[in-house]
Tab-separated table of C-alpha atoms in Angstrom:
chain	number	residue	atom	x	y	z
H	1	MET	CA	10.842	-68.971	73.055
H	2	ALA	CA	13.516	-67.975	75.575
H	3	GLY	CA	16.089	-67.302	72.861
H	4	ARG	CA	14.064	-64.487	71.441
H	5	TYR	CA	14.125	-62.479	74.676
H	6	ASP	CA	17.745	-63.121	75.857
H	7	SER	CA	18.994	-59.553	75.134
H	8	ASN	CA	17.968	-56.864	77.576
H	9	PRO	CA	16.706	-53.835	75.768
H	10	PHE	CA	17.410	-51.650	78.800
H	11	ALA	CA	21.061	-52.666	79.121
H	12	GLU	CA	23.750	-50.075	78.398
H	13	GLU	CA	25.518	-50.533	75.107
H	14	GLU	CA	29.261	-50.783	74.999
H	15	GLU	CA	30.934	-47.584	73.896
H	16	VAL	CA	33.167	-47.878	70.874
H	17	ASN	CA	35.988	-45.444	70.157
H	18	PRO	CA	36.062	-44.749	66.416
H	19	PHE	CA	39.684	-43.560	66.595
H	20	SER	CA	40.998	-46.657	68.228
H	21	ASN	CA	42.759	-49.137	65.966
H	22	HIS	CA	41.100	-52.476	66.615
H	23	GLY	CA	42.236	-53.940	63.353
H	24	SER	CA	41.149	-53.669	59.796
H	25	VAL	CA	37.482	-53.768	59.106
H	26	ALA	CA	36.375	-56.413	56.736
H	27	PRO	CA	34.754	-55.109	53.590
H	28	ALA	CA	31.079	-55.612	53.193
H	29	LYS	CA	30.219	-58.715	51.339
H	30	ASN	CA	27.140	-57.238	49.634
H	31	SER	CA	28.739	-53.914	48.510
H	32	ARG	CA	27.840	-52.992	44.944
H	33	LEU	CA	30.205	-50.040	44.521
H	34	SER	CA	33.102	-50.625	42.174
H	35	PRO	CA	36.382	-48.845	42.691
H	36	LEU	CA	36.993	-45.698	40.567
H	37	PRO	CA	39.492	-45.991	37.742
H	38	PRO	CA	42.832	-44.385	38.371
H	39	GLU	CA	43.216	-40.828	37.094
H	40	ARG	CA	46.346	-39.310	35.700
H	41	ALA	CA	47.815	-36.669	37.925
H	42	GLY	CA	48.083	-33.307	36.269
H	43	PHE	CA	47.710	-29.631	37.008
H	44	ASN	CA	46.417	-28.311	33.647
H	45	TYR	CA	42.756	-29.093	34.517
H	46	GLY	CA	42.045	-30.621	31.132
H	47	ILE	CA	43.432	-27.705	29.106
H	48	GLY	CA	45.184	-28.801	25.950
H	49	GLU	CA	43.785	-32.294	25.984
H	50	THR	CA	42.453	-33.701	22.754
H	51	VAL	CA	38.693	-34.227	22.459
H	52	ASP	CA	37.220	-36.703	20.046
H	53	ILE	CA	34.386	-35.122	17.994
H	54	PRO	CA	32.321	-37.322	15.720
H	55	ILE	CA	32.449	-36.223	12.086
H	56	ASP	CA	29.658	-38.409	10.790
H	57	GLY	CA	27.504	-35.307	9.796
H	58	SER	CA	30.029	-33.833	7.349
H	59	GLY	CA	28.143	-35.381	4.444
H	60	ASP	CA	24.876	-33.694	5.484
H	61	LEU	CA	26.609	-30.338	5.823
H	62	LYS	CA	28.061	-30.590	2.334
H	63	LYS	CA	24.660	-31.566	0.957
H	64	ARG	CA	22.980	-28.542	2.576
H	65	GLU	CA	25.742	-26.298	1.312
H	66	ARG	CA	25.180	-27.527	-2.240
H	67	GLU	CA	21.420	-26.912	-1.899
H	68	LEU	CA	21.992	-23.361	-0.664
H	69	GLN	CA	24.372	-22.667	-3.525
H	70	ALA	CA	21.806	-23.960	-6.028
H	71	LYS	CA	19.083	-21.736	-4.554
H	72	GLU	CA	21.398	-18.739	-4.591
H	73	ALA	CA	22.230	-19.344	-8.238
H	74	GLU	CA	18.527	-19.600	-9.094
H	75	LEU	CA	17.797	-16.304	-7.321
H	76	ARG	CA	20.613	-14.614	-9.235
H	77	LYS	CA	19.158	-15.848	-12.512
H	78	ARG	CA	15.719	-14.497	-11.613
H	79	GLU	CA	17.179	-11.125	-10.667
H	80	GLU	CA	19.010	-10.965	-13.970
H	81	VAL	CA	15.806	-11.767	-15.881
H	82	VAL	CA	13.857	-9.069	-14.016
H	83	LYS	CA	16.651	-6.560	-14.590
H	84	ARG	CA	16.734	-7.322	-18.318
H	85	LYS	CA	12.962	-6.798	-18.529
H	86	GLU	CA	13.198	-3.486	-16.663
H	87	ASP	CA	16.018	-2.296	-18.920
H	88	ALA	CA	14.084	-3.286	-22.025
H	89	ALA	CA	10.971	-1.474	-20.758
H	90	ALA	CA	13.028	1.630	-19.952
H	91	ARG	CA	14.566	1.643	-23.451
H	92	ALA	CA	11.097	1.310	-24.969
H	93	GLY	CA	9.780	4.193	-22.878
H	94	ILE	CA	7.526	1.991	-20.758
H	95	VAL	CA	7.353	2.908	-17.073
H	96	LEU	CA	6.570	0.094	-14.670
H	97	GLU	CA	4.051	1.534	-12.240
H	98	GLU	CA	3.744	0.007	-8.796
H	99	LYS	CA	0.491	0.662	-6.966
H	100	ASN	CA	1.217	2.692	-3.828
H	101	TRP	CA	-1.810	4.943	-3.169
H	102	PRO	CA	-3.757	5.052	-0.940
H	103	PRO	CA	-1.200	3.587	1.505
H	104	PHE	CA	-3.715	1.491	3.416
H	105	PHE	CA	-5.174	-0.084	0.234
H	106	PRO	CA	-3.065	0.674	-2.863
H	107	LEU	CA	-5.121	1.079	-6.016
H	108	ILE	CA	-3.081	3.417	-8.230
H	109	HIS	CA	0.497	4.529	-8.748
H	110	HIS	CA	1.092	8.052	-7.452
H	111	ASP	CA	4.435	9.706	-6.624
H	112	ILE	CA	4.458	13.393	-7.507
H	113	ALA	CA	7.505	14.270	-5.400
H	114	ASN	CA	9.808	11.802	-7.188
H	115	GLU	CA	8.376	11.614	-10.731
H	116	ILE	CA	7.046	15.074	-11.601
H	117	PRO	CA	9.512	17.903	-12.341
H	118	ILE	CA	9.753	20.485	-9.589
H	119	HIS	CA	8.381	23.364	-11.703
H	120	LEU	CA	5.211	21.324	-12.430
H	121	GLN	CA	4.581	19.821	-9.019
H	122	ARG	CA	2.379	22.683	-7.796
H	123	VAL	CA	-0.012	22.341	-10.745
H	124	GLN	CA	-0.033	18.564	-10.373
H	125	TYR	CA	-0.862	18.799	-6.665
H	126	VAL	CA	-3.779	21.156	-7.332
H	127	ALA	CA	-4.996	18.850	-10.110
H	128	PHE	CA	-4.807	16.003	-7.607
H	129	ILE	CA	-6.943	18.082	-5.220
H	130	THR	CA	-9.517	18.639	-7.964
H	131	TRP	CA	-9.662	14.901	-8.604
H	132	LEU	CA	-10.268	14.222	-4.915
H	133	GLY	CA	-12.659	17.169	-4.908
H	134	ILE	CA	-14.948	15.812	-7.626
H	135	ILE	CA	-15.090	12.496	-5.737
H	136	ALA	CA	-16.045	14.370	-2.547
H	137	CYS	CA	-18.662	16.427	-4.422
H	138	LEU	CA	-20.307	13.357	-5.927
H	139	PHE	CA	-20.262	11.549	-2.588
H	140	TRP	CA	-21.883	14.492	-0.818
H	141	ASN	CA	-24.362	14.658	-3.689
H	142	ILE	CA	-25.467	11.099	-2.808
H	143	ILE	CA	-25.948	12.104	0.851
H	144	ALA	CA	-28.003	15.173	-0.011
H	145	VAL	CA	-30.153	13.381	-2.579
H	146	THR	CA	-30.705	10.539	-0.101
H	147	THR	CA	-32.182	13.011	2.385
H	148	ALA	CA	-34.406	14.380	-0.370
H	149	TRP	CA	-35.543	10.857	-1.233
H	150	ILE	CA	-36.359	10.156	2.416
H	151	LYS	CA	-38.438	13.334	2.503
H	152	GLY	CA	-40.493	12.096	-0.438
H	153	GLU	CA	-38.749	13.359	-3.582
H	154	GLY	CA	-38.673	9.923	-5.251
H	155	VAL	CA	-36.125	7.175	-5.705
H	156	LYS	CA	-35.172	8.009	-9.295
H	157	ILE	CA	-33.040	10.976	-8.315
H	158	TRP	CA	-31.172	8.749	-5.831
H	159	PHE	CA	-30.346	6.234	-8.564
H	160	LEU	CA	-29.037	9.056	-10.763
H	161	ALA	CA	-26.834	10.340	-7.936
H	162	VAL	CA	-25.361	6.871	-7.451
H	163	ILE	CA	-24.690	6.595	-11.193
H	164	TYR	CA	-22.906	9.957	-11.150
H	165	PHE	CA	-20.615	8.733	-8.384
H	166	ILE	CA	-19.919	5.286	-9.862
H	167	ALA	CA	-19.088	6.760	-13.266
H	168	GLY	CA	-17.363	9.930	-12.091
H	169	ALA	CA	-14.923	8.622	-9.472
H	170	PRO	CA	-12.968	6.190	-11.682
H	171	GLY	CA	-13.810	8.029	-14.911
H	172	SER	CA	-12.174	11.262	-13.790
H	173	TYR	CA	-8.976	9.407	-12.960
H	174	VAL	CA	-8.790	7.494	-16.239
H	175	LEU	CA	-9.927	10.293	-18.558
H	176	TRP	CA	-8.063	13.353	-17.317
H	177	TYR	CA	-6.028	12.974	-14.105
H	178	ARG	CA	-3.840	10.045	-15.197
H	179	PRO	CA	-3.207	11.580	-18.656
H	180	LEU	CA	-2.070	14.827	-17.010
H	181	TYR	CA	0.192	12.901	-14.614
H	182	ARG	CA	1.804	10.988	-17.466
H	183	VAL	CA	2.155	14.113	-19.608
H	184	PHE	CA	4.040	15.932	-16.858
H	185	ARG	CA	6.167	12.862	-16.130
H	186	SER	CA	7.192	12.022	-19.693
H	187	GLU	CA	6.870	15.478	-21.297
H	188	SER	CA	4.923	14.013	-24.224
H	189	ALA	CA	3.248	16.813	-26.156
H	190	LEU	CA	0.854	14.608	-28.125
H	191	LYS	CA	-1.060	13.585	-24.991
H	192	TYR	CA	-2.013	17.146	-24.021
H	193	GLY	CA	-4.999	17.099	-26.368
H	194	TRP	CA	-6.545	14.154	-24.529
H	195	PHE	CA	-6.259	15.962	-21.218
H	196	PHE	CA	-7.681	19.272	-22.487
H	197	MET	CA	-10.699	17.591	-24.079
H	198	PHE	CA	-11.827	15.641	-21.027
H	199	TYR	CA	-10.850	18.267	-18.476
H	200	LEU	CA	-13.030	20.800	-20.272
H	201	PHE	CA	-15.861	18.266	-20.042
H	202	HIS	CA	-15.121	17.952	-16.316
H	203	ILE	CA	-15.330	21.726	-15.834
H	204	GLY	CA	-18.588	21.870	-17.798
H	205	PHE	CA	-20.118	19.149	-15.619
H	206	CYS	CA	-19.083	20.954	-12.415
H	207	ILE	CA	-20.683	24.213	-13.602
H	208	PHE	CA	-23.820	22.347	-14.688
H	209	ALA	CA	-24.021	20.596	-11.298
H	210	ALA	CA	-23.538	23.878	-9.437
H	211	VAL	CA	-26.515	25.346	-11.286
H	212	ALA	CA	-28.626	22.156	-11.545
H	213	PRO	CA	-31.160	23.403	-14.108
H	214	PRO	CA	-34.558	21.667	-13.970
H	215	ILE	CA	-33.936	19.453	-16.987
H	216	ILE	CA	-33.784	15.910	-15.548
H	217	PHE	CA	-36.237	15.305	-12.689
H	218	LYS	CA	-36.299	19.062	-11.986
H	219	GLY	CA	-32.547	19.027	-11.430
H	220	LYS	CA	-32.863	17.498	-7.980
H	221	SER	CA	-30.425	14.682	-8.744
H	222	LEU	CA	-27.651	17.302	-8.398
H	223	THR	CA	-27.085	19.662	-5.467
H	224	GLY	CA	-27.149	22.905	-7.470
H	225	ILE	CA	-28.417	26.323	-6.534
H	226	LEU	CA	-31.754	26.006	-8.356
H	227	ALA	CA	-32.506	22.615	-6.786
H	228	ALA	CA	-31.476	23.933	-3.358
H	229	ILE	CA	-33.903	26.859	-3.617
H	230	ASP	CA	-36.648	24.502	-4.778
H	231	VAL	CA	-36.340	22.009	-1.896
H	232	LEU	CA	-35.628	24.633	0.788
H	233	SER	CA	-39.236	25.787	0.856
H	234	ASP	CA	-40.503	22.287	1.632
H	235	HIS	CA	-37.667	20.791	3.729
H	236	ALA	CA	-35.156	23.079	5.414
H	237	LEU	CA	-32.654	20.324	6.240
H	238	VAL	CA	-32.635	19.040	2.661
H	239	GLY	CA	-32.194	22.603	1.422
H	240	ILE	CA	-29.151	23.089	3.693
H	241	PHE	CA	-27.594	19.886	2.399
H	242	TYR	CA	-28.163	21.041	-1.190
H	243	PHE	CA	-26.604	24.449	-0.490
H	244	ILE	CA	-23.479	22.737	0.908
H	245	GLY	CA	-23.248	20.679	-2.275
H	246	PHE	CA	-23.670	23.851	-4.335
H	247	GLY	CA	-20.701	25.432	-2.538
H	248	MET	CA	-18.564	22.341	-3.098
H	249	PHE	CA	-19.280	22.280	-6.842
H	250	CYS	CA	-18.509	26.008	-7.070
H	251	LEU	CA	-15.134	25.551	-5.355
H	252	GLU	CA	-14.362	22.561	-7.585
H	253	SER	CA	-15.162	24.630	-10.682
H	254	VAL	CA	-12.874	27.494	-9.622
H	255	LEU	CA	-9.915	25.206	-8.862
H	256	SER	CA	-10.409	23.294	-12.100
H	257	ILE	CA	-10.426	26.501	-14.157
H	258	TRP	CA	-7.147	27.534	-12.488
H	259	VAL	CA	-5.572	24.148	-13.271
H	260	ILE	CA	-6.477	24.167	-16.953
H	261	GLN	CA	-5.286	27.769	-17.238
H	262	GLN	CA	-1.866	26.871	-15.764
H	263	VAL	CA	-1.518	23.776	-17.913
H	264	TYR	CA	-2.421	25.722	-21.042
H	265	MET	CA	0.081	28.480	-20.218
H	266	TYR	CA	2.835	25.915	-19.775
H	267	PHE	CA	1.725	24.139	-22.944
H	268	ARG	CA	1.988	27.338	-24.982
H	269	GLY	CA	5.049	28.804	-23.291
H	270	SER	CA	7.240	25.712	-23.406
H	271	GLY	CA	6.809	25.105	-27.121
H	272	LYS	CA	4.694	22.006	-26.618
H	273	ALA	CA	2.040	23.300	-29.002
H	274	ALA	CA	4.461	23.359	-31.954
H	275	GLU	CA	5.875	20.006	-30.894
H	276	MET	CA	2.355	18.591	-30.737
H	277	ARG	CA	1.667	19.768	-34.295
H	278	ARG	CA	4.897	18.179	-35.541
H	279	GLU	CA	4.133	14.890	-33.786
H	280	GLY	CA	0.595	14.943	-35.153
H	281	ALA	CA	1.879	15.502	-38.676
H	282	ARG	CA	4.370	12.637	-38.362
H	283	HIS	CA	1.611	10.388	-37.033
H	284	VAL	CA	-0.628	11.244	-40.016
H	285	VAL	CA	2.201	10.517	-42.458
H	286	ARG	CA	2.965	7.191	-40.836
H	287	SER	CA	-0.717	6.239	-40.912
H	288	ALA	CA	-0.931	7.167	-44.610
H	289	ILE	CA	2.153	5.134	-45.461
């Protein structure tokens, strides 16, 4: 018991001078630090020394390079095939059309500025306006007839208005606008007859719609002048809608008459009429043979 309390905790400790040389200090027996390996003295800071880089991945690099070369060769073959097809189509007179209009949802190919000759672009643009115009007229016709149906005119006229729109919107493009576009692009005289036939039908329909004679359901399935006068006495709002449709069909008729006049003048003045007769005669001879 006494041995545990022999040292006085309040006694002054002996001062030790760290700079005095009392002899070498014995190294610690339990030290775990190992001495550093000797370094070579130099003043180039490692510049110019060789560094060992493992080259085990050279085989993988060569393999990837071969794969890339194979893919590149395959792409070149595909490009050559596509180019041969395009050249063959161009020699045969076939134009590959890429859908680009409308821009937000391409449905048709349309590029007047780059494909139509400059002296025909004005007529083509106005024809394009008439195509959009007949779509707008038929769409407004649905709106006006819908108001008439709501006011008690019957559902049959609404169904007829919808049929006009469903048949007229794509039909006008296929029957007369696309033929005119291709005629102006390729200068083929034989295709003018197709355009003239269906564009005259288009003009006749626009004039008929602007008048709207009381033939089918008293003409109220079309927003013509006679139908507008008839419904105005009963429903003023419906009458106003019909009068707006009447004005749209009148404007469409005027623009369409101007377009067919310009196309016919070019057809006669450029010698396409005689060329069309010659092509027609050759076609008849070939058919007979």
